[in-house]
Amino acid sequence: MSNITTTTIASNATTTFPLDYYYSLFVNPLIVVRFYQIGYPITFLLGFVGNTLSLITFSRLTLRKVSTGCLFIILAISDTLFLVISVFDFVEFGLQIPFYRHLPYNELCRFRTFISSVSQVLSSWTLVTVSVDRWIRARFPYKSGSLCTPKKAFLVVGVILLIDVGLYAQVLTPSFGMLLPGFSIIACGPIIFNTNYLIFYLLYWTIVQILVVSLIPATLMILLLIDIYINVQARKKAVIQPDNTPHETNKSRQQKTLQRQMFILMLTSITIFLLTTLPVAIYKILSPRQKNISFSIISIASIWVGLGWFQTLNYAVNFYSHCLTSTLFRKEFQLQIRYLLGDKRARANAFDLTATVAVRTGYH
């Protein structure tokens, strides 16, 4: 790569510079380096630990027998995959260990961009699927038993993944590779020698990505949440049977509690998604349209990376928000840890434990 040269003409003289010379002109600002050096280790610590604990907790029978719980397992896997691929950014831009000239940079760009993009889309649309799952249970409670099953949840995610992979297969082609190696926000991108793809990518594809990863999922989740809220309020106003009727069995009460707790888990995950992804999505749309962009590229890179780090928290903090907001999740997590530490009695789920206590105390 170092044999590639660029020629410029000035004052009737032709001067040839190595391509590496031009790459060296683009240096990450100190604030960008600090975001990678300080922010990303925090994200990795929270994310790898939290997602692992989420997987352990959602593997409990109480949670994984519900379609929503299975979707949260997929979400934790997808979030972890995004964090794993983000380690490349941390090493190159934070630790400032150059990959260019030491690794096949074009292939590395294709690999990291493909995995990062696919995992982001999968996480976003898994949350949309969770919202649809909750919406069906609220709107069509009598059909939810047949519609909202773990098998169908996995099937829907499988279809999403196929579309996702097909959508981003283009970055695995020779038209995509290194742009400005070592410079954070544009280290990888469309090959400059393919003009048609370069124009398509910069003018259209970036907007498509923002819509697919952030804006469309966010809009759908907000609309579904609003409809769920309206439906719940309408049900509260309707005439319903008292909870102590013979028809209200202990099992049905447990199911209502379980579904309510799943709704809480969904609500906290969606809130985190909206708070962390919308700011960077909006800025990515607005920043390229600023005037005098050549003079503000450093400030754009700094803000872009800062908001990008904030977005990574979406893939790292779900476990902690679940622990804070859901009593069922906390109980299942505690029981699973006790079981893994050798307490075989902790194999019972939280509902079984609650029922046992109720019988022993005579409390029904």
mmCIF file of N, CA and C in Angstrom, residues 33-51 83 86-87 90 94-95 308-318 320:
data_model
loop_
_atom_site.group_PDB
_atom_site.id
_atom_site.type_symbol
_atom_site.label_atom_id
_atom_site.label_comp_id
_atom_site.label_asym_id
_atom_site.label_seq_id
_atom_site.Cartn_x
_atom_site.Cartn_y
_atom_site.Cartn_z
ATOM 1 N N VAL A 33 -9.702 10.740 21.479
ATOM 2 C CA VAL A 33 -8.862 9.686 22.068
ATOM 3 C C VAL A 33 -9.297 9.398 23.491
ATOM 4 N N ARG A 34 -9.613 10.448 24.263
ATOM 5 C CA ARG A 34 -10.023 10.269 25.666
ATOM 6 C C ARG A 34 -11.346 9.518 25.771
ATOM 7 N N PHE A 35 -12.273 9.777 24.852
ATOM 8 C CA PHE A 35 -13.539 9.041 24.859
ATOM 9 C C PHE A 35 -13.275 7.543 24.710
ATOM 10 N N TYR A 36 -12.368 7.200 23.817
ATOM 11 C CA TYR A 36 -12.053 5.787 23.609
ATOM 12 C C TYR A 36 -11.256 5.206 24.776
ATOM 13 N N GLN A 37 -10.364 5.997 25.352
ATOM 14 C CA GLN A 37 -9.512 5.504 26.438
ATOM 15 C C GLN A 37 -10.275 5.348 27.747
ATOM 16 N N ILE A 38 -11.225 6.237 28.018
ATOM 17 C CA ILE A 38 -11.934 6.236 29.300
ATOM 18 C C ILE A 38 -13.352 5.693 29.172
ATOM 19 N N GLY A 39 -14.090 6.188 28.163
ATOM 20 C CA GLY A 39 -15.490 5.796 28.027
ATOM 21 C C GLY A 39 -15.700 4.353 27.659
ATOM 22 N N TYR A 40 -14.931 3.868 26.697
ATOM 23 C CA TYR A 40 -15.156 2.505 26.214
ATOM 24 C C TYR A 40 -14.806 1.428 27.246
ATOM 25 N N PRO A 41 -13.727 1.557 28.032
ATOM 26 C CA PRO A 41 -13.515 0.561 29.093
ATOM 27 C C PRO A 41 -14.676 0.496 30.080
ATOM 28 N N ILE A 42 -15.279 1.651 30.385
ATOM 29 C CA ILE A 42 -16.457 1.658 31.268
ATOM 30 C C ILE A 42 -17.595 0.875 30.619
ATOM 31 N N THR A 43 -17.821 1.133 29.322
ATOM 32 C CA THR A 43 -18.872 0.411 28.599
ATOM 33 C C THR A 43 -18.606 -1.086 28.578
ATOM 34 N N PHE A 44 -17.357 -1.470 28.316
ATOM 35 C CA PHE A 44 -17.016 -2.898 28.267
ATOM 36 C C PHE A 44 -17.228 -3.568 29.622
ATOM 37 N N LEU A 45 -16.808 -2.889 30.689
ATOM 38 C CA LEU A 45 -16.964 -3.456 32.032
ATOM 39 C C LEU A 45 -18.441 -3.675 32.355
ATOM 40 N N LEU A 46 -19.250 -2.643 32.114
ATOM 41 C CA LEU A 46 -20.690 -2.765 32.374
ATOM 42 C C LEU A 46 -21.332 -3.777 31.433
ATOM 43 N N GLY A 47 -20.968 -3.706 30.155
ATOM 44 C CA GLY A 47 -21.653 -4.498 29.145
ATOM 45 C C GLY A 47 -21.355 -5.978 29.201
ATOM 46 N N PHE A 48 -20.084 -6.356 29.249
ATOM 47 C CA PHE A 48 -19.752 -7.779 29.240
ATOM 48 C C PHE A 48 -20.252 -8.467 30.505
ATOM 49 N N VAL A 49 -20.125 -7.779 31.651
ATOM 50 C CA VAL A 49 -20.622 -8.356 32.905
ATOM 51 C C VAL A 49 -22.145 -8.406 32.891
ATOM 52 N N GLY A 50 -22.781 -7.275 32.541
ATOM 53 C CA GLY A 50 -24.238 -7.186 32.565
ATOM 54 C C GLY A 50 -24.906 -8.136 31.589
ATOM 55 N N ASN A 51 -24.401 -8.214 30.359
ATOM 56 C CA ASN A 51 -25.013 -9.101 29.365
ATOM 57 C C ASN A 51 -24.838 -10.572 29.736
ATOM 58 N N LEU A 83 -20.461 -5.168 21.347
ATOM 59 C CA LEU A 83 -19.373 -4.753 22.232
ATOM 60 C C LEU A 83 -18.060 -5.434 21.861
ATOM 61 N N SER A 86 -16.580 -3.678 19.014
ATOM 62 C CA SER A 86 -16.146 -2.332 19.399
ATOM 63 C C SER A 86 -14.758 -2.329 20.017
ATOM 64 N N VAL A 87 -14.276 -3.492 20.434
ATOM 65 C CA VAL A 87 -12.915 -3.589 20.980
ATOM 66 C C VAL A 87 -11.889 -3.155 19.929
ATOM 67 N N PHE A 90 -11.596 0.531 20.149
ATOM 68 C CA PHE A 90 -10.881 0.904 21.368
ATOM 69 C C PHE A 90 -9.369 0.733 21.188
ATOM 70 N N GLY A 94 -8.241 4.318 20.767
ATOM 71 C CA GLY A 94 -7.983 4.617 22.169
ATOM 72 C C GLY A 94 -6.552 4.302 22.562
ATOM 73 N N LEU A 95 -6.171 3.041 22.396
ATOM 74 C CA LEU A 95 -4.798 2.648 22.680
ATOM 75 C C LEU A 95 -3.837 3.115 21.590
ATOM 76 N N GLY A 308 -21.573 8.771 19.994
ATOM 77 C CA GLY A 308 -21.447 7.348 19.662
ATOM 78 C C GLY A 308 -21.125 6.515 20.888
ATOM 79 N N TRP A 309 -20.245 7.054 21.758
ATOM 80 C CA TRP A 309 -19.965 6.334 23.004
ATOM 81 C C TRP A 309 -21.226 6.255 23.865
ATOM 82 N N PHE A 310 -21.974 7.354 23.940
ATOM 83 C CA PHE A 310 -23.213 7.355 24.723
ATOM 84 C C PHE A 310 -24.178 6.308 24.185
ATOM 85 N N GLN A 311 -24.187 6.132 22.873
ATOM 86 C CA GLN A 311 -25.052 5.119 22.268
ATOM 87 C C GLN A 311 -24.629 3.710 22.673
ATOM 88 N N THR A 312 -23.325 3.495 22.877
ATOM 89 C CA THR A 312 -22.877 2.149 23.260
ATOM 90 C C THR A 312 -23.453 1.708 24.604
ATOM 91 N N LEU A 313 -23.866 2.669 25.425
ATOM 92 C CA LEU A 313 -24.477 2.309 26.709
ATOM 93 C C LEU A 313 -25.775 1.535 26.503
ATOM 94 N N ASN A 314 -26.417 1.739 25.351
ATOM 95 C CA ASN A 314 -27.635 0.985 25.036
ATOM 96 C C ASN A 314 -27.364 -0.509 25.004
ATOM 97 N N TYR A 315 -26.122 -0.888 24.706
ATOM 98 C CA TYR A 315 -25.753 -2.302 24.598
ATOM 99 C C TYR A 315 -25.085 -2.821 25.871
ATOM 100 N N ALA A 316 -25.132 -2.003 26.942
ATOM 101 C CA ALA A 316 -24.370 -2.362 28.135
ATOM 102 C C ALA A 316 -25.155 -2.327 29.442
ATOM 103 N N VAL A 317 -26.243 -1.573 29.523
ATOM 104 C CA VAL A 317 -26.832 -1.310 30.843
ATOM 105 C C VAL A 317 -28.205 -1.935 31.058
ATOM 106 N N ASN A 318 -28.674 -2.754 30.122
ATOM 107 C CA ASN A 318 -30.015 -3.331 30.286
ATOM 108 C C ASN A 318 -30.139 -4.163 31.560
ATOM 109 N N TYR A 320 -28.717 -3.851 34.429
ATOM 110 C CA TYR A 320 -28.810 -3.019 35.632
ATOM 111 C C TYR A 320 -30.169 -2.329 35.724
#
